[in-house]
PDB file of C-alpha atoms in Angstrom:
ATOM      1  CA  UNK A 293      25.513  -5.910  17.717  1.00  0.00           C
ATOM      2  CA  UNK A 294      23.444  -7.792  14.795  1.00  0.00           C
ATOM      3  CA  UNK A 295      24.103 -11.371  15.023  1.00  0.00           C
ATOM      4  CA  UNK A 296      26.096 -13.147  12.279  1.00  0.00           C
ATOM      5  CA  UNK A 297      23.560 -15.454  11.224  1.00  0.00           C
ATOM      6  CA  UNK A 298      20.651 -12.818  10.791  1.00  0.00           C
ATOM      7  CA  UNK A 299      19.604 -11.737   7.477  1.00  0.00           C
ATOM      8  CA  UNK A 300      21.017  -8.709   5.957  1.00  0.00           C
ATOM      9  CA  UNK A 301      18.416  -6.124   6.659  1.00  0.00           C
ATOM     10  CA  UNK A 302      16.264  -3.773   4.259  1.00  0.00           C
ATOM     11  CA  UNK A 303      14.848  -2.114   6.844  1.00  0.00           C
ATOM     12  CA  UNK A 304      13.832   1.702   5.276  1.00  0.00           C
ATOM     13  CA  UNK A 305      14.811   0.642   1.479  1.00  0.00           C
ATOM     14  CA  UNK A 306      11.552   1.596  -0.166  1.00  0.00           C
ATOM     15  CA  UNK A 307      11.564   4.865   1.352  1.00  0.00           C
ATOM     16  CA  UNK A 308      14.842   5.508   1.006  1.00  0.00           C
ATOM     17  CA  UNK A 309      14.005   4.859  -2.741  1.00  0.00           C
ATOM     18  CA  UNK A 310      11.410   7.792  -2.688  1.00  0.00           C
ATOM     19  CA  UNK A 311      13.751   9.875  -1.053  1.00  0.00           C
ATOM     20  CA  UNK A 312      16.369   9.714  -3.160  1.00  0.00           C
ATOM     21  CA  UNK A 313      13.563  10.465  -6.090  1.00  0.00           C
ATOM     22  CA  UNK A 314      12.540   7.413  -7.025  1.00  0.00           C
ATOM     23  CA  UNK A 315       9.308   6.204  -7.997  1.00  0.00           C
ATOM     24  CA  UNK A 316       7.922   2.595  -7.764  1.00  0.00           C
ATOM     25  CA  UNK A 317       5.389   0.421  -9.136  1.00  0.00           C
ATOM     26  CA  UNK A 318       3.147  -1.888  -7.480  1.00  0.00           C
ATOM     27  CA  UNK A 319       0.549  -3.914  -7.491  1.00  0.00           C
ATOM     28  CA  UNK A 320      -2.303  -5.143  -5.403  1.00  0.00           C
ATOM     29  CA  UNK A 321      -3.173  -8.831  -4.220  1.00  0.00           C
ATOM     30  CA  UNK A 322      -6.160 -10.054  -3.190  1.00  0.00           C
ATOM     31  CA  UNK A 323      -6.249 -13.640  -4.015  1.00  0.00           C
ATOM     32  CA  UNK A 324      -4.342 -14.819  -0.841  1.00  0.00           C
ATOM     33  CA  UNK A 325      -1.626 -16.933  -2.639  1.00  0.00           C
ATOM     34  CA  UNK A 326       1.891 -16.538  -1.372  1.00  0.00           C
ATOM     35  CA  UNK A 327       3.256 -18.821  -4.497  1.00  0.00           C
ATOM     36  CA  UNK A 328       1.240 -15.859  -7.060  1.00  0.00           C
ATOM     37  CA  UNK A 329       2.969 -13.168  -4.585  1.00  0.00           C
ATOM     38  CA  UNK A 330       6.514 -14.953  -4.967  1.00  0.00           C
ATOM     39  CA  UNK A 331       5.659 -14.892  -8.447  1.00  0.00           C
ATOM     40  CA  UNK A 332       4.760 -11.471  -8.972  1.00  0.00           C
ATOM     41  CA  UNK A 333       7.429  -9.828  -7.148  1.00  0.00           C
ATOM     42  CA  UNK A 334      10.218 -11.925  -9.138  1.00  0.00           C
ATOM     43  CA  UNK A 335       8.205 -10.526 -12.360  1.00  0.00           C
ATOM     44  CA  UNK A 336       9.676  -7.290 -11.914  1.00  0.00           C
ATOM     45  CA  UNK A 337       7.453  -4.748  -9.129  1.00  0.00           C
ATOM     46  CA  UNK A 338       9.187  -3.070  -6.986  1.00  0.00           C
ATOM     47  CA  UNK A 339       6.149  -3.175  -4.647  1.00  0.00           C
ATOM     48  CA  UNK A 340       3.583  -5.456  -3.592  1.00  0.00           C
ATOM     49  CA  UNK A 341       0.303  -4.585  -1.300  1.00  0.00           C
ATOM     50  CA  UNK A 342      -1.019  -7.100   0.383  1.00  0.00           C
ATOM     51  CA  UNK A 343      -4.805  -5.690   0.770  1.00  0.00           C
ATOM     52  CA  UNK A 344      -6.412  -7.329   3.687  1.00  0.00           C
ATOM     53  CA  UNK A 345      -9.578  -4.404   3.645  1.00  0.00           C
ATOM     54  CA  UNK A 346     -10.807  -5.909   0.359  1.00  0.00           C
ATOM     55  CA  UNK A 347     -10.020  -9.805   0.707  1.00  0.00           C
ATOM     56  CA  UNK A 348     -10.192 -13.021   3.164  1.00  0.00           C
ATOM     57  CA  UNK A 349      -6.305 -12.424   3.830  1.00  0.00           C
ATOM     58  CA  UNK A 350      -5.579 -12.900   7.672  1.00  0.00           C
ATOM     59  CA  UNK A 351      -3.002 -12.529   9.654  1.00  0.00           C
ATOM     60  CA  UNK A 352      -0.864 -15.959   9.412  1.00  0.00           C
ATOM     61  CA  UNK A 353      -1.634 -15.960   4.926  1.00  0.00           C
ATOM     62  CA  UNK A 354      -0.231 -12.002   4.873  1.00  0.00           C
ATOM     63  CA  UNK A 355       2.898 -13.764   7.042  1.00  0.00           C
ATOM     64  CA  UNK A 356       3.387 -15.821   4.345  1.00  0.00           C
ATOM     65  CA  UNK A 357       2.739 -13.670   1.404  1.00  0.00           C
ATOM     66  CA  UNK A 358       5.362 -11.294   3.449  1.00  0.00           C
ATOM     67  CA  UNK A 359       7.637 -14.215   3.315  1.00  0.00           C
ATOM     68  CA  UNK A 360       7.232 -14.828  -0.729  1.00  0.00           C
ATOM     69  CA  UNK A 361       7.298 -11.072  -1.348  1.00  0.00           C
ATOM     70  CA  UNK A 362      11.017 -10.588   0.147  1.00  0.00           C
ATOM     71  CA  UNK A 363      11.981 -14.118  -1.582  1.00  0.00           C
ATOM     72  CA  UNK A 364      10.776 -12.521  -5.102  1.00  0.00           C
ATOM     73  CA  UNK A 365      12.670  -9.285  -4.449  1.00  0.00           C
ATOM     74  CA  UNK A 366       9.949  -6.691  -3.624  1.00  0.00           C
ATOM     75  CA  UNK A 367       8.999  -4.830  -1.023  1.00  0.00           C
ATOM     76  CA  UNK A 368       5.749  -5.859   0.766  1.00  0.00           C
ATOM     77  CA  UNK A 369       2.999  -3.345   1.416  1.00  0.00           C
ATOM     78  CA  UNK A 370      -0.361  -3.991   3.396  1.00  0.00           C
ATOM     79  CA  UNK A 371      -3.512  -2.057   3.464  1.00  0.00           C
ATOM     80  CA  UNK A 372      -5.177  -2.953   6.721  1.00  0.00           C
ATOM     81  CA  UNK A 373      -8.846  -3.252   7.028  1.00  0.00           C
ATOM     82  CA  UNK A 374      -9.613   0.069   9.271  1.00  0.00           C
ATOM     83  CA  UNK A 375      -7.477   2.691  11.024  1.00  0.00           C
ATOM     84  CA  UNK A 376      -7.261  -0.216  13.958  1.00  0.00           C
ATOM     85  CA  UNK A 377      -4.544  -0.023  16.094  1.00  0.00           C
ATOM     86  CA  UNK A 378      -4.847  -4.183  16.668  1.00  0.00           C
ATOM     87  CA  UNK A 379      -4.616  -5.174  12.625  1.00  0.00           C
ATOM     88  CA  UNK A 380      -1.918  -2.359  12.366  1.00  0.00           C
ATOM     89  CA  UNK A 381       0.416  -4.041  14.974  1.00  0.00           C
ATOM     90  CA  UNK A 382       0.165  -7.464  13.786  1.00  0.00           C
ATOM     91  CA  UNK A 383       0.956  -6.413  10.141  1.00  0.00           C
ATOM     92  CA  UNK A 384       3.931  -3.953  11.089  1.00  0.00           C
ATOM     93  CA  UNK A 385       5.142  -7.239  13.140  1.00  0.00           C
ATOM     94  CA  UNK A 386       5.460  -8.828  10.365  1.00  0.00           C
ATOM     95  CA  UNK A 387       8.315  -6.519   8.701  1.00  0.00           C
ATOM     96  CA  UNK A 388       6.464  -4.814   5.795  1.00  0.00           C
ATOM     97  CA  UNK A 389       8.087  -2.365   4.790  1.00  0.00           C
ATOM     98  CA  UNK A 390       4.844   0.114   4.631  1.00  0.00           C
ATOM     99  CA  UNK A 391       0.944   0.372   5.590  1.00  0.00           C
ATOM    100  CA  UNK A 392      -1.859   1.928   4.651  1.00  0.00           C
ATOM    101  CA  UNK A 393      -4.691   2.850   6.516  1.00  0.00           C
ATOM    102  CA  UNK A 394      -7.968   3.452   4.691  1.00  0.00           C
ATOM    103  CA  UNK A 395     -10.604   6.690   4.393  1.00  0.00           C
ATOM    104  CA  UNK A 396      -8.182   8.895   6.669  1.00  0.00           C
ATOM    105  CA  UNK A 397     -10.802  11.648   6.956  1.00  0.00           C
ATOM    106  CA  UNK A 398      -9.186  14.076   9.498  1.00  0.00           C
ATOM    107  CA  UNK A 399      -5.614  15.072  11.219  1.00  0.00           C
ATOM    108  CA  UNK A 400      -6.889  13.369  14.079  1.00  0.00           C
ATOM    109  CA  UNK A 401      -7.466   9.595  12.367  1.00  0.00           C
ATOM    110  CA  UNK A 402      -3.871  10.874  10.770  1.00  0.00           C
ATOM    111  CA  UNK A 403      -2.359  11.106  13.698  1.00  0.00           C
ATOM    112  CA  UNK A 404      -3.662   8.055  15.600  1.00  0.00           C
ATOM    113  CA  UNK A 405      -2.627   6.505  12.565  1.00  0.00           C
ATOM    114  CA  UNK A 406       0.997   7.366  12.843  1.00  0.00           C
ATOM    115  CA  UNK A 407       0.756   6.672  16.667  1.00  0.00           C
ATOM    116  CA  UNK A 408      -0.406   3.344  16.191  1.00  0.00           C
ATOM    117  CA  UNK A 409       2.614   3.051  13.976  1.00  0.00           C
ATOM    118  CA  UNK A 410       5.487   4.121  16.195  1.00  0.00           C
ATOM    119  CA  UNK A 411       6.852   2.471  19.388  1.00  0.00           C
ATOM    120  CA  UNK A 412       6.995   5.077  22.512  1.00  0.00           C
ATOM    121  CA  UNK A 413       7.810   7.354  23.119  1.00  0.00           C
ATOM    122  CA  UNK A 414       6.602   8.847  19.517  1.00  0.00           C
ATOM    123  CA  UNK A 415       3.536   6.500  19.654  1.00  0.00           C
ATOM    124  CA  UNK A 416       2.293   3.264  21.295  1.00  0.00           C
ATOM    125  CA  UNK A 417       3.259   0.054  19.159  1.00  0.00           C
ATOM    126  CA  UNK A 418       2.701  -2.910  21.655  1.00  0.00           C
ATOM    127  CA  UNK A 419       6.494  -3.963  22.105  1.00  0.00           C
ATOM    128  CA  UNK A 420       7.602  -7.667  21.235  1.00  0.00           C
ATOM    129  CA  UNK A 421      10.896  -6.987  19.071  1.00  0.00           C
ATOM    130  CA  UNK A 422      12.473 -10.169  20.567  1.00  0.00           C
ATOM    131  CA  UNK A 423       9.841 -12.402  18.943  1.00  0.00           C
ATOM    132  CA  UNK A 424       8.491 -11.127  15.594  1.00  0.00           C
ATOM    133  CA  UNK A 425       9.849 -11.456  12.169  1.00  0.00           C
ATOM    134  CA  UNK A 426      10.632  -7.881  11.884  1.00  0.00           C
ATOM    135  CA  UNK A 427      13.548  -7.813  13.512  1.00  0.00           C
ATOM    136  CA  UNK A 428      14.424 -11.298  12.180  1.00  0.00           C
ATOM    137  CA  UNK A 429      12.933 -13.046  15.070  1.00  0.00           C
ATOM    138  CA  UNK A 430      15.294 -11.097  17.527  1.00  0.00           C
ATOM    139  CA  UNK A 431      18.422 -11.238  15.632  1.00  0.00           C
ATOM    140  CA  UNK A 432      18.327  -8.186  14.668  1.00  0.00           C
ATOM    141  CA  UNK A 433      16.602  -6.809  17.702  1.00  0.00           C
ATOM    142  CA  UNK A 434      18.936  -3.628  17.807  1.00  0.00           C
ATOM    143  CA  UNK A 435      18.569  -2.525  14.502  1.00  0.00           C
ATOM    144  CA  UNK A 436      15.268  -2.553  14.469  1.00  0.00           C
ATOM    145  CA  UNK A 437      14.650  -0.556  17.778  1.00  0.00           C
ATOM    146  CA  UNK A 438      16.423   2.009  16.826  1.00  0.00           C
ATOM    147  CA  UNK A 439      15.346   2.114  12.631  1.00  0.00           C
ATOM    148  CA  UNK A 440      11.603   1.239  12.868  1.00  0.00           C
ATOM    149  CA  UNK A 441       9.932   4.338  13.407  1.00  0.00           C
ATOM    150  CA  UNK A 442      11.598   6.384  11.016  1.00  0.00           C
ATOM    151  CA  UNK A 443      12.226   3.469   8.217  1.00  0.00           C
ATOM    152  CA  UNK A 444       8.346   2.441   7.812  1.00  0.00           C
ATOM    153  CA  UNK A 445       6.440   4.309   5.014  1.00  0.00           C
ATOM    154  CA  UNK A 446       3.378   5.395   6.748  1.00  0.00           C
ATOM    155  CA  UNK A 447       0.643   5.992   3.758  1.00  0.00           C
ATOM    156  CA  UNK A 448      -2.764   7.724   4.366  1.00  0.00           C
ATOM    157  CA  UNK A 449      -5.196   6.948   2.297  1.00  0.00           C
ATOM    158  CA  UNK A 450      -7.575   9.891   1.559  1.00  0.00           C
ATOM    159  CA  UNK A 451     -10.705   8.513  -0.783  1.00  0.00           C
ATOM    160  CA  UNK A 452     -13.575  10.427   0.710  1.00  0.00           C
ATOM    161  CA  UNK A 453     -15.479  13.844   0.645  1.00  0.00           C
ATOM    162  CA  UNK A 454     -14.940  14.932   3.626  1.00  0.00           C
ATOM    163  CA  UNK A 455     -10.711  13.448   3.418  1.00  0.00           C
ATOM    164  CA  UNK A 456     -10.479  15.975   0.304  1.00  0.00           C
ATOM    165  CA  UNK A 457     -12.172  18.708   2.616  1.00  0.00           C
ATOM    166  CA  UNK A 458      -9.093  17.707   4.863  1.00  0.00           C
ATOM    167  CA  UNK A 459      -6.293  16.728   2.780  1.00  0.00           C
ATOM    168  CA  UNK A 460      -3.968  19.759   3.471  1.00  0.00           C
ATOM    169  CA  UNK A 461      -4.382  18.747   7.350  1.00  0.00           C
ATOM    170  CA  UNK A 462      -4.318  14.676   7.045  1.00  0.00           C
ATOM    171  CA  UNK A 463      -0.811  15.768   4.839  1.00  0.00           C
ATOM    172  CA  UNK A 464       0.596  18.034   7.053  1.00  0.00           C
ATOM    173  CA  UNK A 465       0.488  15.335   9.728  1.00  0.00           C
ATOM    174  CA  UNK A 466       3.789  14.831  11.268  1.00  0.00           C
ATOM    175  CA  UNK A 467       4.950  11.234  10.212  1.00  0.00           C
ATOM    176  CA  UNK A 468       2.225  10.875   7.025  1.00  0.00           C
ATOM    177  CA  UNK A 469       4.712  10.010   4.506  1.00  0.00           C
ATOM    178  CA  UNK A 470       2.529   9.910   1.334  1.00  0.00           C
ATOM    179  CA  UNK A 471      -1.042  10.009   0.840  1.00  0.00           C
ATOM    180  CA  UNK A 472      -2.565   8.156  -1.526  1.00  0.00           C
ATOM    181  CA  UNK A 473      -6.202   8.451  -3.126  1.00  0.00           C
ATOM    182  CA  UNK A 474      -8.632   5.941  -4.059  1.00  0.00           C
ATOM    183  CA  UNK A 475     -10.503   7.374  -7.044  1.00  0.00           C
ATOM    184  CA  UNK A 476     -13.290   4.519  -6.593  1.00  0.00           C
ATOM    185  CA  UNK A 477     -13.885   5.648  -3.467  1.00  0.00           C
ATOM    186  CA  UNK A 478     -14.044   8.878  -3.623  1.00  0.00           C
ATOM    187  CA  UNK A 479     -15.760   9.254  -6.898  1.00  0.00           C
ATOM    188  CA  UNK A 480     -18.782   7.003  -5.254  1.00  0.00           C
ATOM    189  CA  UNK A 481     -18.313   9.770  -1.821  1.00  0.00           C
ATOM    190  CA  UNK A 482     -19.165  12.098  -4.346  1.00  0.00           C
ATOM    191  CA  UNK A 483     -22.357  10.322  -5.529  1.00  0.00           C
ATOM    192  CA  UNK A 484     -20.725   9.016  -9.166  1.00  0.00           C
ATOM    193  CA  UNK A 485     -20.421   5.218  -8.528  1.00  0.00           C
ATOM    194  CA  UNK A 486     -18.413   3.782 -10.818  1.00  0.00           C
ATOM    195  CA  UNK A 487     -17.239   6.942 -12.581  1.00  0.00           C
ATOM    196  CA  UNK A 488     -13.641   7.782 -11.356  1.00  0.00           C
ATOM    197  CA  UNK A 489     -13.615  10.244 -13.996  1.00  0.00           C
ATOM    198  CA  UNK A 490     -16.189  12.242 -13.438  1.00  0.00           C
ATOM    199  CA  UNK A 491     -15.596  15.559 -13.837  1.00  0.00           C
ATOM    200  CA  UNK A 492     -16.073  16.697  -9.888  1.00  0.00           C
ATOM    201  CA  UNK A 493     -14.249  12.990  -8.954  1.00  0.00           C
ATOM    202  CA  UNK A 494     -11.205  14.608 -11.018  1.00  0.00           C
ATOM    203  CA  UNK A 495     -11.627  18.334  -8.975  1.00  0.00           C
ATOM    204  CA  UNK A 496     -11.671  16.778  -6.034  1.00  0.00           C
ATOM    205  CA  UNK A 497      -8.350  14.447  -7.234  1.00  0.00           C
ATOM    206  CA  UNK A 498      -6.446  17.968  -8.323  1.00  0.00           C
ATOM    207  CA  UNK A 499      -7.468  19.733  -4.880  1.00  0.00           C
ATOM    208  CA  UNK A 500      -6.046  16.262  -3.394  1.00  0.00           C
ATOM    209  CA  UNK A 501      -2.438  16.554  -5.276  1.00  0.00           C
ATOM    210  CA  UNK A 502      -2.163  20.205  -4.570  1.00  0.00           C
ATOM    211  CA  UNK A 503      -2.862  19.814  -0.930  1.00  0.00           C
ATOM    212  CA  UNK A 504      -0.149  16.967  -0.366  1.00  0.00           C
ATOM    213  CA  UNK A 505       2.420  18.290  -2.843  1.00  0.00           C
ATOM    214  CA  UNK A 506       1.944  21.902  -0.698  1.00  0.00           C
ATOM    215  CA  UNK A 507       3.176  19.489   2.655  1.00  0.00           C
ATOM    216  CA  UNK A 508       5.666  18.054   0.776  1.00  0.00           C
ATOM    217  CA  UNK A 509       4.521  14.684   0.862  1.00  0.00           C
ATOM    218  CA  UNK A 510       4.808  11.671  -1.785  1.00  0.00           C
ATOM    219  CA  UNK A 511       1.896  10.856  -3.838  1.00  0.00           C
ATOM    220  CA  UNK A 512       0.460   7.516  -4.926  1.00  0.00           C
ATOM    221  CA  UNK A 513      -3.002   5.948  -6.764  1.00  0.00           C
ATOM    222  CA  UNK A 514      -4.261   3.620  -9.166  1.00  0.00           C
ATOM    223  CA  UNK A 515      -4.656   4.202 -12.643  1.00  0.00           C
ATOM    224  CA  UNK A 516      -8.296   4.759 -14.617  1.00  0.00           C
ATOM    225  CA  UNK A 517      -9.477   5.069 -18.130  1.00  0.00           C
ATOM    226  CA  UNK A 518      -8.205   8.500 -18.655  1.00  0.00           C
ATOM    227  CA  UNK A 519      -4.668   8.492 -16.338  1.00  0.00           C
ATOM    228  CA  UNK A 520      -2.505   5.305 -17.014  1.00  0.00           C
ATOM    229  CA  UNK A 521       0.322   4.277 -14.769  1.00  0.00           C
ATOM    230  CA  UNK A 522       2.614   5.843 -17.429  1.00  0.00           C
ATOM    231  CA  UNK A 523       0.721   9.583 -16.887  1.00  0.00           C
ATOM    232  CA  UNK A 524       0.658   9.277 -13.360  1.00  0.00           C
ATOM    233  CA  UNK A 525       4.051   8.864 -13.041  1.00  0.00           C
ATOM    234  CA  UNK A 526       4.902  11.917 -15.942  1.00  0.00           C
ATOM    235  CA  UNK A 527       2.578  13.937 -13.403  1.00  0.00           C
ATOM    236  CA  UNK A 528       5.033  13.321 -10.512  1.00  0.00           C
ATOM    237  CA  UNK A 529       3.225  11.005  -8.570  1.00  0.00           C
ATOM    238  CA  UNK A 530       5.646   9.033  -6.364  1.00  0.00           C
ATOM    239  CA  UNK A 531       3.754   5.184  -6.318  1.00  0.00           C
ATOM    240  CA  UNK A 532       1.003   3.751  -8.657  1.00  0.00           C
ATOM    241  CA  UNK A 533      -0.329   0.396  -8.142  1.00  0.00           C
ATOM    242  CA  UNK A 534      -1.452  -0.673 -11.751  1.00  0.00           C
ATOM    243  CA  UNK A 535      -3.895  -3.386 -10.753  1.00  0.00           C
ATOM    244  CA  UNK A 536      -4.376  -6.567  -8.701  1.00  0.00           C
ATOM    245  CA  UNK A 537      -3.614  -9.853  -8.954  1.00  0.00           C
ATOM    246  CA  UNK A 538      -7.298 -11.438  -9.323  1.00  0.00           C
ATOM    247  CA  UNK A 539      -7.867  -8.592 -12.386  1.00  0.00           C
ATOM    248  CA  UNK A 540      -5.093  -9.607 -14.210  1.00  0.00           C
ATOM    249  CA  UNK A 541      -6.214 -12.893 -14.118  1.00  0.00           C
ATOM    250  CA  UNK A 542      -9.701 -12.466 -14.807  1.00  0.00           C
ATOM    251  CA  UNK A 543      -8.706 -10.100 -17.828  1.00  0.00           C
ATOM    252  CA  UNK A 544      -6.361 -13.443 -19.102  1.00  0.00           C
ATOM    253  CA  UNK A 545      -8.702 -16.097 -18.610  1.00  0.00           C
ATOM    254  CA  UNK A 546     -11.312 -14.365 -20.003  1.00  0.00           C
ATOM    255  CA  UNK A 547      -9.202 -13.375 -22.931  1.00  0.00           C
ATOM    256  CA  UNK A 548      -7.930 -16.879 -23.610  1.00  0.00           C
ATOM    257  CA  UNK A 549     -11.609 -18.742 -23.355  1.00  0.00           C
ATOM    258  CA  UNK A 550     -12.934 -15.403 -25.863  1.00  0.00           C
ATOM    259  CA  UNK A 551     -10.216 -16.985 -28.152  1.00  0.00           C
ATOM    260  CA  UNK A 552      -9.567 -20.666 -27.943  1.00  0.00           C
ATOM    261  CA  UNK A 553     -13.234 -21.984 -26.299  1.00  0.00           C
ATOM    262  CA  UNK A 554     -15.371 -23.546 -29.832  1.00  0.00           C
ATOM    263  CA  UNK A 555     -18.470 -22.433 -30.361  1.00  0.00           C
ATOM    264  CA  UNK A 556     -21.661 -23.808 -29.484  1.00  0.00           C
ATOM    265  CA  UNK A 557     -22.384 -26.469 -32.720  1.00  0.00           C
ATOM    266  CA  UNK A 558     -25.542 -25.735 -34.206  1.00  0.00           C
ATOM    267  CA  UNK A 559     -27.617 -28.770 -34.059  1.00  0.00           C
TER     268      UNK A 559
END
């Protein structure tokens, strides 16, 4: 039985969201600041990933950007450094409600992914439920148990050459929720750098989609110059994080010192 004073758990809600046919939009953080995560999740996201692959962000900061997240009323998302079963188990231990492992190349890394996701007997989670926030610091010890594995959306991220080669197999992977490609990435695999348009960057992105939507999985990216967040979602796909918190900020100090800073005066 939960105890009384435990808070009301959201265990599963943001895939229960996609199951139901919902779609959600997101953002990335990267500068490490739990008061610009509170912030940004009380602006309106319904998502927030915490990206500790391309940022200092360790262990005790993601607890409390977690912590700000669920204050501003979005869910929290992490993208751990490497398909590591260590990072992985401190992050899930923190209650997110989803991970993402990059470069999933192969149904293997797919399914050691997902393993290092569930507790036994469907994987092999290191077991402290009566300590860690996720289950509200054992209040809700129970509940959690017996909801984890099924309520965390597991998300493969497939932003590679050779992950395209094996995107019907990484998405047919029992416990892969949604798989979700990283045009940078995979453009750059593809020897364009900096071109997530290029024409054999966007083959490889169609191949992608028709390989997950043929498992029946949920589909999520970024946006680039010629798919906004707007077209993504038209085109079905399930989550779309539409930048990061650093970028936004760059793009509005830089716009406000274009606009306000005086000129040089001529001597």
């Amino acid at each position: 039985m939960t105890d009384a004073r435990a808070p009301a758990s959201r265990l599963g809600g943001l895939k229960a969201h996609l199951k139901a046919g919902g779609q959600a939009f997101g953002c990335f953080l990267n500068s490490g600041s739990p008061s610009v995560a509170e912030m940004m999740a009380a602006a309106g996201y319904d998502c927030l990933m915490i990206d500790a692959e391309h940022s200092p962000i360790g262990i005790e900061t993601m607890h409390a950007m977690a912590t700000a997240i669920r204050s501003g009323g979005a869910y929290t998302l992490v993208r751990v450094p490497a398909m590591d079963p260590v990072p992985i188990k401190l992050a899930l231990d923190l209650g997110v409600d989803g991970i993402m492992a990059p470069a999933i190349n192969s149904a293997a890394e797919a399914r050691a992914f997902v393993a290092a996701c569930r507790y036994p007997p469907e994987g092999h989670r290191g077991v402290a439920v009566p300590v860690i926030r996720a289950s509200a610091y054992g209040f809700n010890a129970a509940d959690y148990i017996r909801e984890a594995n099924d309520a965390l959306l597991v998300i493969a991220q497939i932003e590679t050459a050779r992950g395209v080669a094996e995107a019907e197999a990484i998405a047919a992977t029992p416990g892969i929720d949604l798989c979700f490609i990283g045009p940078h990435d995979l453009s750059a695999s593809l020897g364009h750098m900096g071109q997530p348009d290029h024409p054999e960057a966007k083959a490889a992105i169609v191949q992608v989609e028709g390989a997950v939507r043929k498992a029946k999985r949920w589909l999520g990216t970024i946006p680039t110059a010629s798919r906004a967040a707007d077209r993504l979602f038209a085109d079905g796909y399930e989550l779309v994080l539409g930048s990061a918190d650093l970028a936004l900020l760059r793009e509005a100090v830089r716009a406000q010192v274009e606009r306000y800073k005086p000129a040089p005066r001529s001597s």
